[in-house]
Tab-separated table of C-alpha atoms in Angstrom:
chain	number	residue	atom	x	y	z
E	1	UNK	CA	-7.482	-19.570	-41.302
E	2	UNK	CA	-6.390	-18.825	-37.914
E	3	UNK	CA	-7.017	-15.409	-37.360
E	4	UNK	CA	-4.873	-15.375	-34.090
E	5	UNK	CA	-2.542	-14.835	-36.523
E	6	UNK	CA	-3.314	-11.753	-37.892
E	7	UNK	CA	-3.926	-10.710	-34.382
E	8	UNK	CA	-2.064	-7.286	-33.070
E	9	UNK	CA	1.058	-9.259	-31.043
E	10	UNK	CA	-0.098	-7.842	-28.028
E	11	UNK	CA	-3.885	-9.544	-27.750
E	12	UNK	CA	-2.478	-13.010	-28.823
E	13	UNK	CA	-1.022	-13.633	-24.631
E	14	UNK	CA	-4.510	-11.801	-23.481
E	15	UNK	CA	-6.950	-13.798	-22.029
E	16	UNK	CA	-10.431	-12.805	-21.445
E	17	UNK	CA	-11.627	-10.276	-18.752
E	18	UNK	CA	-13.286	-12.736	-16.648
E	19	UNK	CA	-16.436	-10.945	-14.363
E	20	UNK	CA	-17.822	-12.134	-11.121
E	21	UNK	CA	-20.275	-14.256	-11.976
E	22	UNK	CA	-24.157	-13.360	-12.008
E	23	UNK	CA	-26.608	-14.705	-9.760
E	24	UNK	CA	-28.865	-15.710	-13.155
E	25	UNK	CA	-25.831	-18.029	-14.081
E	26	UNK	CA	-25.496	-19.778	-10.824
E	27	UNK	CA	-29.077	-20.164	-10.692
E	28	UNK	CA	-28.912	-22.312	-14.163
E	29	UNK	CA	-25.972	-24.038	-13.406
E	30	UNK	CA	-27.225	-25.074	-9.754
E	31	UNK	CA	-30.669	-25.021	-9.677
E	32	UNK	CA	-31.056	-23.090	-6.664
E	33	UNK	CA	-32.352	-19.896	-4.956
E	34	UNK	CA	-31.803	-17.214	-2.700
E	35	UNK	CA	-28.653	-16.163	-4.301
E	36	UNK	CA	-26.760	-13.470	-2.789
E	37	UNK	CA	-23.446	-12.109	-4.813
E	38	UNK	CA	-20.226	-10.828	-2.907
E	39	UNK	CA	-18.116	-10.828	-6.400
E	40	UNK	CA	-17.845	-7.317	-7.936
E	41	UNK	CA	-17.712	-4.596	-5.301
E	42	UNK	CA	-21.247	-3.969	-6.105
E	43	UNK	CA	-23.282	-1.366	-4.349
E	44	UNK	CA	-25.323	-3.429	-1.838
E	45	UNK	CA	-28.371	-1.055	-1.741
E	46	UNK	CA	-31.192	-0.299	-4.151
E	47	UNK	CA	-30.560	1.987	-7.049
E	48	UNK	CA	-30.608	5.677	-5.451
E	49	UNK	CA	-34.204	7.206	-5.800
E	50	UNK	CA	-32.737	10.688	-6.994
E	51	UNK	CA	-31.116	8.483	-9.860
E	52	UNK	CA	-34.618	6.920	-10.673
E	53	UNK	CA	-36.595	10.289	-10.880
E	54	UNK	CA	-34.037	11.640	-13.290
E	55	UNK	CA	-34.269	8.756	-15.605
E	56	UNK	CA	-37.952	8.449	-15.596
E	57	UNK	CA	-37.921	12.296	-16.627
E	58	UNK	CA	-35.631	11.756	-19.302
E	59	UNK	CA	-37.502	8.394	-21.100
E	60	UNK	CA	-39.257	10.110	-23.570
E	61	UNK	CA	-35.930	11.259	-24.978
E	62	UNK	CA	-34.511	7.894	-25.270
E	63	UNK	CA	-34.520	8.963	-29.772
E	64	UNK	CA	-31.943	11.066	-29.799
E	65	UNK	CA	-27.794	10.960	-29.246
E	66	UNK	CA	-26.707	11.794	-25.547
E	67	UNK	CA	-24.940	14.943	-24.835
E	68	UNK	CA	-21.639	13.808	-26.880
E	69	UNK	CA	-19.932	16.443	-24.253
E	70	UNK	CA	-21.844	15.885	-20.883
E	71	UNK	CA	-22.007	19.313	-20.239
E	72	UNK	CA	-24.474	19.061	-17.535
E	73	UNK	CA	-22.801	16.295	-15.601
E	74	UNK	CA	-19.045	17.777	-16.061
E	75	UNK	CA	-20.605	21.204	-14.758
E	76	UNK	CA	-22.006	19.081	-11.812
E	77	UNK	CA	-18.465	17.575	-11.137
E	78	UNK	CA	-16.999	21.034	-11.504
E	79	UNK	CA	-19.212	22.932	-9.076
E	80	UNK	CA	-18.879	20.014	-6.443
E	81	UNK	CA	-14.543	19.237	-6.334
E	82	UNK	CA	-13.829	22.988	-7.710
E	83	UNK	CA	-12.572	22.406	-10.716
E	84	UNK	CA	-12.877	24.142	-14.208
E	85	UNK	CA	-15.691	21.530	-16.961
E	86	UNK	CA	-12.451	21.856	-19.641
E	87	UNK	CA	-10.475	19.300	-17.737
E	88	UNK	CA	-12.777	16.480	-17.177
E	89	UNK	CA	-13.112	13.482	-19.296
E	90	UNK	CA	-16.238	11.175	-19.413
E	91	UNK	CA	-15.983	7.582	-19.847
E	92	UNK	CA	-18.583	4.487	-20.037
E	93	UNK	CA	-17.220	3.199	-16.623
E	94	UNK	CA	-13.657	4.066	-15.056
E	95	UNK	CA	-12.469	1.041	-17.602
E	96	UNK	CA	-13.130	3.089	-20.668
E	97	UNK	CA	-11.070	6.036	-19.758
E	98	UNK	CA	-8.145	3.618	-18.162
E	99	UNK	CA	-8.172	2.185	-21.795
E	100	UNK	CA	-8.417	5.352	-23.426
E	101	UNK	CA	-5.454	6.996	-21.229
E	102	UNK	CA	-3.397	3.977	-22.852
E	103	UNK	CA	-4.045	4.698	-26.164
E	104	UNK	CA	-3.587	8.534	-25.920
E	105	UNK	CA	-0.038	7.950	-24.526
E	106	UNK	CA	1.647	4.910	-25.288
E	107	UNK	CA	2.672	3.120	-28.170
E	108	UNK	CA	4.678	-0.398	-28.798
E	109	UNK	CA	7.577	1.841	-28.453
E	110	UNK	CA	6.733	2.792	-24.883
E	111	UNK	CA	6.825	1.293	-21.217
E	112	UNK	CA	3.775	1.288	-19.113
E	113	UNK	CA	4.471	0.762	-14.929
E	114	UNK	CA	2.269	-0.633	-12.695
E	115	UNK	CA	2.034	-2.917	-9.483
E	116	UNK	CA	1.945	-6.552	-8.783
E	117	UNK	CA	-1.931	-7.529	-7.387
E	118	UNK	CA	-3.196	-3.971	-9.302
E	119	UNK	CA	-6.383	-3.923	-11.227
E	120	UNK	CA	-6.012	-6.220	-14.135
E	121	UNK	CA	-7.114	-4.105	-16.608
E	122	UNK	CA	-3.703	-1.967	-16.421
E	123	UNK	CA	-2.011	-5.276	-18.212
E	124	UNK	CA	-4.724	-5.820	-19.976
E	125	UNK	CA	-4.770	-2.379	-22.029
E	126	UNK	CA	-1.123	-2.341	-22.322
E	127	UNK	CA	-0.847	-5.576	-23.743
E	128	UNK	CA	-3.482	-5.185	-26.094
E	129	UNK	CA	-1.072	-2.005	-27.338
E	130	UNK	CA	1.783	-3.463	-27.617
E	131	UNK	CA	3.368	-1.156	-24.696
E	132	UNK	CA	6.414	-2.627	-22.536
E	133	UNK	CA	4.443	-4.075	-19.328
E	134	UNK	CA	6.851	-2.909	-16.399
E	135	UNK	CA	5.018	-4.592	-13.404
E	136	UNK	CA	6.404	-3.879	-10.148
E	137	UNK	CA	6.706	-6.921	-7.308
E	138	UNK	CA	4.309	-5.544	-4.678
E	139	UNK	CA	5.402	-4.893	-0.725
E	140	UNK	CA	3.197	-6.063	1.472
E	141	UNK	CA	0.164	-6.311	-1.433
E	142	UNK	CA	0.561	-2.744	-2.289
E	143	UNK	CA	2.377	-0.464	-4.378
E	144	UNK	CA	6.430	0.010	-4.051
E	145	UNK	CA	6.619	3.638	-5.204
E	146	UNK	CA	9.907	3.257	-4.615
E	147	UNK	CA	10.040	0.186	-6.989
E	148	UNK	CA	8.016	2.516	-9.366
E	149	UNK	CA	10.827	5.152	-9.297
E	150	UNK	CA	13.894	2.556	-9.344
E	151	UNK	CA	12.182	1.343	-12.884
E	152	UNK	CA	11.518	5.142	-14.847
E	153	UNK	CA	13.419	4.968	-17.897
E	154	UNK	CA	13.462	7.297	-20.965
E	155	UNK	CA	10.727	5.494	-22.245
E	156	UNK	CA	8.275	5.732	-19.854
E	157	UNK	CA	5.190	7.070	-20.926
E	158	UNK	CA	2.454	6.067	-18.457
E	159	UNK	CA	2.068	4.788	-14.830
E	160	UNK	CA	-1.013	3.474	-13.159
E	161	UNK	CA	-1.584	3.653	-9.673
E	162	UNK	CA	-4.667	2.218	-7.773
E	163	UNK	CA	-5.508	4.093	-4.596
E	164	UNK	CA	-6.889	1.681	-2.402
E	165	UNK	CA	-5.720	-0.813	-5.012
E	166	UNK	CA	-8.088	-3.449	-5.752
E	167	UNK	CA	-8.225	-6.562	-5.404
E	168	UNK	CA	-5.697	-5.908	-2.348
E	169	UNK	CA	-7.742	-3.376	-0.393
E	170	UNK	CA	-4.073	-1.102	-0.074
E	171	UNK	CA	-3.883	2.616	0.488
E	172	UNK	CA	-1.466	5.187	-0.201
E	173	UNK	CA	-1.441	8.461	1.943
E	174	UNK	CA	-1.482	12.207	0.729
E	175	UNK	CA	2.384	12.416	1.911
E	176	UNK	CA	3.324	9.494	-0.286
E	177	UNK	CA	1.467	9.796	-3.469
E	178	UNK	CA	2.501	13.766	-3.037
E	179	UNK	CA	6.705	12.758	-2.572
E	180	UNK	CA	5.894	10.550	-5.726
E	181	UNK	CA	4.957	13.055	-7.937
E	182	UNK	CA	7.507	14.965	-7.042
E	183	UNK	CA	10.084	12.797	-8.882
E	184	UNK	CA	7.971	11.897	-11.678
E	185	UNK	CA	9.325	13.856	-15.079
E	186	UNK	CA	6.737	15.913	-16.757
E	187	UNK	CA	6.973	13.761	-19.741
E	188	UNK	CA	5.565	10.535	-17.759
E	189	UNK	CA	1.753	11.021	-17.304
E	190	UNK	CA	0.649	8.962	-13.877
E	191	UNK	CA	-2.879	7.831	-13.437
E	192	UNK	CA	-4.455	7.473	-10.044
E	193	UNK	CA	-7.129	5.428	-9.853
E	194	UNK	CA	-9.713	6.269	-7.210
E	195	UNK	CA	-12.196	3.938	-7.595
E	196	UNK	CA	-12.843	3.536	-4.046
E	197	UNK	CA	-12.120	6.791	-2.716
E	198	UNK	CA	-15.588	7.303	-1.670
E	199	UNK	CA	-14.887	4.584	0.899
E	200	UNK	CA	-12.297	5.810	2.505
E	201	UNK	CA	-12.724	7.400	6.151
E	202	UNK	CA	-12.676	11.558	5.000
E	203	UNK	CA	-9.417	13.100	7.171
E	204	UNK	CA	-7.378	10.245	5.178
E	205	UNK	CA	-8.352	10.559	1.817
E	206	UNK	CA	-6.424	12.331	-0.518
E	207	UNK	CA	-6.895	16.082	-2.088
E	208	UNK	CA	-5.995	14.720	-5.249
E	209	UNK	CA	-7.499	17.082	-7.059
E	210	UNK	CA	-5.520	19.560	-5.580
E	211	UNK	CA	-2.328	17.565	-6.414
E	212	UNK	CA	-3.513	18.717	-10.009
E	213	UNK	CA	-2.343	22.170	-9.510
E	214	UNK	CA	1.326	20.883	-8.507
E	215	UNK	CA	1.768	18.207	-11.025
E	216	UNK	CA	0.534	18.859	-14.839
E	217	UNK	CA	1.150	15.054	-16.109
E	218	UNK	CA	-1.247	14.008	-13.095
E	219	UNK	CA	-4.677	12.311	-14.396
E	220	UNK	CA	-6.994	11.278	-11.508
E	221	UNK	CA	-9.644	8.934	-12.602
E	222	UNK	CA	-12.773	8.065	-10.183
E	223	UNK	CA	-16.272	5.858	-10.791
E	224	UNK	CA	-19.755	6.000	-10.403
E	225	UNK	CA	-19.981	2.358	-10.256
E	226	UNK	CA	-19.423	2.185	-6.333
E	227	UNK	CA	-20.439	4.202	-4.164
E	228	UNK	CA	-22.898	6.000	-6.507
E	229	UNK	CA	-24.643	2.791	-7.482
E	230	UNK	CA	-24.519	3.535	-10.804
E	231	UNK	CA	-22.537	-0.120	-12.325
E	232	UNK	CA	-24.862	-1.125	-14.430
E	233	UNK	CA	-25.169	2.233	-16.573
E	234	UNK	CA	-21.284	2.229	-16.517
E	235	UNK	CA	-20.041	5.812	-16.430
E	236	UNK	CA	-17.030	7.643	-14.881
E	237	UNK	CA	-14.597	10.797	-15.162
E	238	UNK	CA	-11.131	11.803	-15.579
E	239	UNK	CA	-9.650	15.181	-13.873
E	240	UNK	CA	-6.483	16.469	-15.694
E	241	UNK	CA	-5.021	19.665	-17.200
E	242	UNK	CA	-7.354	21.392	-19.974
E	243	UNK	CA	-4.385	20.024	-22.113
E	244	UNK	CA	-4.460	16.427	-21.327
E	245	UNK	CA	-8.027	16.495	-21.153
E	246	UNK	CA	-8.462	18.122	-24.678
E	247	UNK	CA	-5.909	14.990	-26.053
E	248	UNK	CA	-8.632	12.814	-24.182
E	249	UNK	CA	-11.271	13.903	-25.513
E	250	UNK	CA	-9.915	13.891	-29.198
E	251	UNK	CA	-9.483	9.995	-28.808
E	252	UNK	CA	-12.958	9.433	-26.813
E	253	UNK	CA	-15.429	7.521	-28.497
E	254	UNK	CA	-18.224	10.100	-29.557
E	255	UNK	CA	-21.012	9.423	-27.211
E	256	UNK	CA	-19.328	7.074	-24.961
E	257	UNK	CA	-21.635	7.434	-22.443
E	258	UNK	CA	-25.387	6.904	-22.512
E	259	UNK	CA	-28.392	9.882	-21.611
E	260	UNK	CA	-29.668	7.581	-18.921
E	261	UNK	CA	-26.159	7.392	-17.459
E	262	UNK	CA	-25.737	11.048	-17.747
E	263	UNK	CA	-28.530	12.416	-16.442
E	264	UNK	CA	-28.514	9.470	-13.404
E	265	UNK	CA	-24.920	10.797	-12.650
E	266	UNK	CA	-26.122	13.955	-12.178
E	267	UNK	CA	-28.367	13.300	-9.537
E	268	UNK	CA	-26.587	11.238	-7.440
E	269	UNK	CA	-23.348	13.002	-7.945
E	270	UNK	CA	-25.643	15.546	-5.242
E	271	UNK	CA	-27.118	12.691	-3.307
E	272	UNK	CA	-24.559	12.765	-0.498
E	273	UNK	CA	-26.945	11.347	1.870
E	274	UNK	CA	-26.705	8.116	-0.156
E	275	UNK	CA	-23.347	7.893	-0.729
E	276	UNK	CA	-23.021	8.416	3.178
E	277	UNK	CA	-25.394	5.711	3.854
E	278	UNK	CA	-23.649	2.958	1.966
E	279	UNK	CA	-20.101	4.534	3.345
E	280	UNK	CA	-21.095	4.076	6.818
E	281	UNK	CA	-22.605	0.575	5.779
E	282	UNK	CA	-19.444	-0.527	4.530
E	283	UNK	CA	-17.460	0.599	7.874
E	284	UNK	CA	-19.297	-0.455	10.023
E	285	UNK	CA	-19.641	-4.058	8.251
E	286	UNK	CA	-15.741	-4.316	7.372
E	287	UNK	CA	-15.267	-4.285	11.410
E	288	UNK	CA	-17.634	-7.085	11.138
E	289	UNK	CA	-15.495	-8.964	9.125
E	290	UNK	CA	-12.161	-8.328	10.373
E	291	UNK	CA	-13.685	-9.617	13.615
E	292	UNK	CA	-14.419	-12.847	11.870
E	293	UNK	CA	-11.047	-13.454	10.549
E	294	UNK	CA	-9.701	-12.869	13.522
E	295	UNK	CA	-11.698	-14.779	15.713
E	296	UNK	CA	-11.297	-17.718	13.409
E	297	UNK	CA	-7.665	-16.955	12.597
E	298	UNK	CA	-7.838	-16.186	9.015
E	299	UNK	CA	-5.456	-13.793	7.631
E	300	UNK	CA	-6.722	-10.983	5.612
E	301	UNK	CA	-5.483	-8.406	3.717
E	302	UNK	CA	-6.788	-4.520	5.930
E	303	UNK	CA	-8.893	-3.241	3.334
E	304	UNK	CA	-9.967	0.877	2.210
E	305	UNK	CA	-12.202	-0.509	-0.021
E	306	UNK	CA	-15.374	-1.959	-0.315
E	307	UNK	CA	-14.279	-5.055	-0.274
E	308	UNK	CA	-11.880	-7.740	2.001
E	309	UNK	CA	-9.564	-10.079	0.478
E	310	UNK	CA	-8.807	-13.638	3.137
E	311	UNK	CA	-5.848	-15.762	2.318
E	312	UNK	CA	-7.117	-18.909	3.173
E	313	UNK	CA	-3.022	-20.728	2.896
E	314	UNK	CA	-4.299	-23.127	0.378
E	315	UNK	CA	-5.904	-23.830	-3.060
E	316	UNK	CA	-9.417	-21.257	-2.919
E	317	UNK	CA	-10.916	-22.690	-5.504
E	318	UNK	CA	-12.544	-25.556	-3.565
E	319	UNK	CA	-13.904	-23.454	-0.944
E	320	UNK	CA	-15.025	-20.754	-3.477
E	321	UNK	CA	-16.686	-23.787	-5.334
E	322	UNK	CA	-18.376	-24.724	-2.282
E	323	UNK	CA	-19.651	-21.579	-0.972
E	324	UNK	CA	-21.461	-21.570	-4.617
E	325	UNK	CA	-23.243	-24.176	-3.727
E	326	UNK	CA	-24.456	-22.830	-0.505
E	327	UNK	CA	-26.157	-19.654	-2.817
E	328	UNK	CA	-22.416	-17.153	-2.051
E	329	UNK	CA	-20.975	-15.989	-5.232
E	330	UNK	CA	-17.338	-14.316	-4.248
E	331	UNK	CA	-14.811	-13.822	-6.053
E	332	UNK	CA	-11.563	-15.784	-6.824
E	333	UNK	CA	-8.256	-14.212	-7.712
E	334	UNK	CA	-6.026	-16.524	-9.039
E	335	UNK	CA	-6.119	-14.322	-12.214
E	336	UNK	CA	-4.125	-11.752	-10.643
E	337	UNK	CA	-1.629	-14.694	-9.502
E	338	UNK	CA	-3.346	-15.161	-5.672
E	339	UNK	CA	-4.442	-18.493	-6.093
E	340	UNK	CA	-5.294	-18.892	-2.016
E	341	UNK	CA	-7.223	-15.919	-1.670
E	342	UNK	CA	-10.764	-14.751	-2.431
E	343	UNK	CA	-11.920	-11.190	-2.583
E	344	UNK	CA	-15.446	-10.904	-0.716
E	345	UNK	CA	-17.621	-7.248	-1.129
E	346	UNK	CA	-18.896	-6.015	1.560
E	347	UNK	CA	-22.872	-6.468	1.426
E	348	UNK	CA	-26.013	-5.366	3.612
E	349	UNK	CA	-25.720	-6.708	6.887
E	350	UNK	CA	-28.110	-10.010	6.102
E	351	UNK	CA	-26.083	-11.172	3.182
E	352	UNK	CA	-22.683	-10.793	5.215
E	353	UNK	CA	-24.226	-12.984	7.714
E	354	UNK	CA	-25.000	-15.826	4.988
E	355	UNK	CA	-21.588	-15.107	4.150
E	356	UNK	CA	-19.944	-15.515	7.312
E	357	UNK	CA	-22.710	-19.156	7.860
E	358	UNK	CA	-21.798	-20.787	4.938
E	359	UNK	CA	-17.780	-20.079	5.402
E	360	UNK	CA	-18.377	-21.500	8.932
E	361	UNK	CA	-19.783	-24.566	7.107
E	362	UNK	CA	-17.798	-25.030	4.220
E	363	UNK	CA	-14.369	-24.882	6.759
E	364	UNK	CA	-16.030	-26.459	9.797
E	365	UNK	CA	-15.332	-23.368	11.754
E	366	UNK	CA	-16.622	-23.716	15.471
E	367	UNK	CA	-19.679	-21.442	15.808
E	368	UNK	CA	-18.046	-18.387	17.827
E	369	UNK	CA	-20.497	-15.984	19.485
């Protein structure tokens, strides 16, 4: 029996999500040390103390269910970015709820838009649905809103925008996501994905929770993963109306997301001083990096996020093959149909500087002081 067969039509042309791959991996595969890892937009610092008091307090309560409805965190989210806890929606990692935004809106009978170089789990989830996969050619690695508009039909259900986009680094302003909206009908729900936001300087980025008040079919999804340091307990929100939140939330997985998750996003979601710590870390070390390229005339894509992507103008998997072997795990995109470019994370200042040695080796790049 070949259960592809029997497989929904959708997940028969999906290939798995592949991950950056760990340091414990490389280490069996190579036999070496030292690793450092550049791969998943990881946050480069230790695991916030605030976050590790909370979930020492909370280990002797590891028997029972989570909080199915986070009220504590969702009151923490509410109090900080002024909104009301009846329109946020928890999910195990931003992932979750971009999966669960699909399946609350679309259908095989619908069309799903979204951009060229986007996150590839926006194909990903609308495949596996069976939705109509509109996906706009990108300008200049970024979103064509205007491409977005020029392909709304009557069937149109759901549009997801990444804002900066990753793996491209892109960023749309407050003016343009705003005169976006604007033309969007009520009956099309659009997704902003803000991922990154925390890493983006604080007079550019976006109000978007204010947008909410202008535009009802307006979901604005953000991550703990990031800045807050929180990947490996995987948790995130959703901001919408109390209606699109209640549809949410009638779809959501019952305890989706884990007590030590919970009561870790509560403590850092206060810890500004740590979220401005690795901010400033990643500014200051993205200047860093553009100075390489450019000294060593590689093009690169500018970047909001925590992250740079380099088009090297040739085949990347060599050199990201090589760079493995010198202990640098980055990541390649040829899955999101860059084949010459890898996507490098911004890291402590030590591991961009093995980074920027064994790049210098692998391409023969003069040393450059």
């Amino acid at each position: 029996m070949q259960y592809i067969n029997i497989a929904n039509q959708g997940v028969k042309f999906l290939s798995p999500y592949q991950a950056g791959k760990p340091i414990e991996e490389l280490e069996r595969e190579l036999g070496i040390s030292n690793i450092i890892k550049l791969a998943s937009n990881e946050n480069p610092f230790d695991f916030p103390e605030s976050a590790k008091r909370a979930i020492n307090a909370q280990l002797n309560q590891l028997t029972r269910y989570p909080d199915a409805n986070g009220f504590e965190l969702k009151q923490t989210i509410a109090q900080k970015f002024g909104v009301q806890p009846n329109q946020i929606t928890l999910g195990n990692g931003s992932n979750d709820l971009l999966e669960l935004f699909a399946h609350t809106f679309a259908s095989e009978h619908d069309e799903v838009i979204y951009s060229q170089y986007a996150f590839i789990v926006y194909p990903l989830v609308t495949k596996a649905i069976n939705a109509v996969a509109k996906e706009i050619p990108a300008k200049n690695w970024g979103h064509d809103l205007n491409g977005f508009l020029a392909a709304l039909s009557d069937k149109t259900k759901l549009i997801y925008i990444a804002n900066p986009n990753n793996p491209t680094g892109n960023f749309l302003t407050e003016q343009e996501i705003d005169a976006f909206l604007a033309q969007i009908p009520e009956t099309v729900i659009v997704v902003l994905d803000e991922a990154y936001t925390e890493f983006t300087q604080k007079e550019e980025r976006i109000d978007s929770f204010s947008l909410l008040k202008k535009y009802p079919n307006l979901i604005v999804s953000r991550s703990l993963s990031k800045a807050y340091g929180l990947a490996g307990l995987r948790i995130g929100y959703a901001v919408s109306n109390p209606e699109i939140a209640d549809l949410l939330n009638r779809v959501r997985q019952p305890f989706n997301c884990n007590a030590l998750a919970l009561t870790a996003a509560v403590a850092v979601m206060n810890d500004d001083h740590f979220v401005e710590k690795v901010a400033e870390n990643n500014r200051s070390e993205m200047i860093r990096y553009e100075t390489f390229c450019q000294k060593h005339n590689l093009e690169y894509i500018p970047s909001k996020g925590n992250f740079i992507t380099i088009n090297f103008k040739q085949p990347a998997a060599p050199i990201y093959d090589a760079l493995l072997h010198e202990g640098v795990i980055v990541r390649p995109i040829a899955g999101y149909g860059m084949p010459n470019h890898l996507r490098i994370s911004i890291g402590l200042p030590e591991e961009n500087d093995r980074f920027f040695t064994a790049l210098s080796k692998v391409l023969h790049l003069p040393l450059i002081k």
